[in-house]
Amino acid sequence: MSAPRLNRSLVLEAATQVADGAGGFTRTWAPLGVLWAELKAGTGREVGAAGTPLARVPYRITVRAAPHGAPSRPVPGQRLREGTRMFHITAVAESGVSARYLTCHTEEEVAP
């Protein structure tokens, strides 16, 4: 296995809940740090959400490994951001025999 080309800078973000003042909560995203990554797109599909068509594209994003529990280790439910592009993390797996990298299975939603 050849080493991945970590040539994209992505911001790792975690969801936080902020009180909205009316007894509910609003979800906001807090940055946790910057990770260098390699992106590989999968096959996209079109889905409908509230009457608006969306394109969902799966991506495999490879980043350097970090110990379990470290804030720099992505987990499902977080997202990676590149400018206005958002990649929602659905699963994370160690990659390769030496586990020096992590593969994040993500989905990007794109409005037409």
Short mmCIF file of C-alpha atoms in Angstrom, two decimals:
data_model
loop_
_atom_site.label_atom_id
_atom_site.label_comp_id
_atom_site.label_asym_id
_atom_site.label_seq_id
_atom_site.Cartn_x
_atom_site.Cartn_y
_atom_site.Cartn_z
CA MET A 1 0.00 0.00 0.00
CA SER A 2 1.41 3.39 -0.96
CA ALA A 3 1.11 6.33 1.40
CA PRO A 4 -1.86 8.62 0.76
CA ARG A 5 -1.30 12.13 -0.60
CA LEU A 6 -2.48 14.35 2.24
CA ASN A 7 -2.78 17.51 0.16
CA ARG A 8 -6.10 19.04 1.34
CA SER A 9 -6.54 21.08 4.50
CA LEU A 10 -9.86 20.29 6.24
CA VAL A 11 -11.31 21.64 9.48
CA LEU A 12 -12.65 19.00 11.88
CA GLU A 13 -15.85 20.24 13.57
CA ALA A 14 -18.06 18.87 16.34
CA ALA A 15 -21.73 19.67 16.91
CA THR A 16 -22.65 21.59 20.05
CA GLN A 17 -26.04 22.57 21.43
CA VAL A 18 -26.72 26.17 22.37
CA ALA A 19 -29.88 27.20 24.24
CA ASP A 20 -32.20 29.22 21.98
CA GLY A 21 -33.88 31.10 24.86
CA ALA A 22 -37.26 29.47 24.24
CA GLY A 23 -36.60 26.18 26.01
CA GLY A 24 -35.01 24.48 23.02
CA PHE A 25 -31.60 24.17 21.50
CA THR A 26 -29.86 25.19 18.31
CA ARG A 27 -27.07 23.07 16.86
CA THR A 28 -23.86 24.90 16.04
CA TRP A 29 -20.50 23.58 14.88
CA ALA A 30 -17.28 24.23 16.81
CA PRO A 31 -13.89 23.78 15.13
CA LEU A 32 -11.58 21.20 16.76
CA GLY A 33 -8.55 21.61 14.54
CA VAL A 34 -7.12 21.28 11.04
CA LEU A 35 -6.35 17.90 9.45
CA TRP A 36 -4.47 17.24 6.22
CA ALA A 37 -6.35 14.75 4.09
CA GLU A 38 -6.73 12.87 0.83
CA LEU A 39 -10.23 12.84 -0.71
CA LYS A 40 -11.65 10.13 -2.96
CA ALA A 41 -15.16 10.55 -4.33
CA GLY A 42 -17.61 7.68 -4.71
CA THR A 43 -20.72 7.42 -6.86
CA GLY A 44 -23.31 10.10 -6.10
CA ARG A 45 -27.09 9.81 -5.97
CA GLU A 46 -30.00 12.20 -5.95
CA VAL A 47 -32.34 12.34 -2.96
CA GLY A 48 -35.27 14.57 -2.07
CA ALA A 49 -35.44 16.55 1.14
CA ALA A 50 -38.52 18.67 1.92
CA GLY A 51 -39.37 18.99 -1.77
CA THR A 52 -35.87 20.09 -2.72
CA PRO A 53 -33.64 17.72 -4.69
CA LEU A 54 -30.19 17.14 -3.21
CA ALA A 55 -27.20 15.27 -4.56
CA ARG A 56 -25.38 13.10 -2.03
CA VAL A 57 -21.85 12.09 -2.82
CA PRO A 58 -19.95 9.62 -0.61
CA TYR A 59 -16.28 10.35 0.00
CA ARG A 60 -13.50 8.35 1.58
CA ILE A 61 -11.26 10.84 3.36
CA THR A 62 -7.90 9.63 4.65
CA VAL A 63 -6.17 11.46 7.52
CA ARG A 64 -3.27 10.68 9.85
CA ALA A 65 -4.19 8.40 12.74
CA ALA A 66 -4.62 9.75 16.26
CA PRO A 67 -5.10 7.82 19.52
CA HIS A 68 -8.63 6.89 20.62
CA GLY A 69 -10.13 9.75 22.63
CA ALA A 70 -7.80 12.40 21.17
CA PRO A 71 -9.63 15.55 20.01
CA SER A 72 -7.87 15.26 16.64
CA ARG A 73 -9.35 11.78 15.98
CA PRO A 74 -12.55 12.07 13.90
CA VAL A 75 -15.65 10.20 15.08
CA PRO A 76 -19.07 9.61 13.50
CA GLY A 77 -21.39 12.58 13.97
CA GLN A 78 -18.65 15.12 13.37
CA ARG A 79 -17.90 16.77 10.05
CA LEU A 80 -14.97 17.93 7.98
CA ARG A 81 -15.18 21.31 6.27
CA GLU A 82 -13.31 22.74 3.30
CA GLY A 83 -14.52 26.31 2.79
CA THR A 84 -18.27 25.99 2.15
CA ARG A 85 -18.11 22.23 1.51
CA MET A 86 -19.25 20.00 4.38
CA PHE A 87 -18.44 16.30 4.69
CA HIS A 88 -20.57 14.54 7.36
CA ILE A 89 -18.68 11.63 8.95
CA THR A 90 -20.68 8.37 9.07
CA ALA A 91 -17.89 5.92 10.02
CA VAL A 92 -14.16 5.87 10.81
CA ALA A 93 -11.81 2.90 10.34
CA GLU A 94 -8.09 2.36 10.75
CA SER A 95 -6.33 1.98 7.41
CA GLY A 96 -3.47 -0.34 6.53
CA VAL A 97 -1.56 -2.91 8.52
CA SER A 98 0.32 -0.38 10.64
CA ALA A 99 -2.81 1.75 11.27
CA ARG A 100 -0.93 4.99 10.59
CA TYR A 101 -3.97 6.45 8.82
CA LEU A 102 -7.72 6.64 9.35
CA THR A 103 -10.34 6.35 6.64
CA CYS A 104 -13.39 8.53 7.26
CA HIS A 105 -16.50 7.49 5.37
CA THR A 106 -18.39 10.70 4.70
CA GLU A 107 -21.24 12.17 2.68
CA GLU A 108 -21.39 15.57 1.07
CA GLU A 109 -24.79 17.09 0.29
CA VAL A 110 -24.94 19.40 -2.70
CA ALA A 111 -27.99 21.48 -3.63
CA PRO A 112 -28.40 21.92 -7.40
#
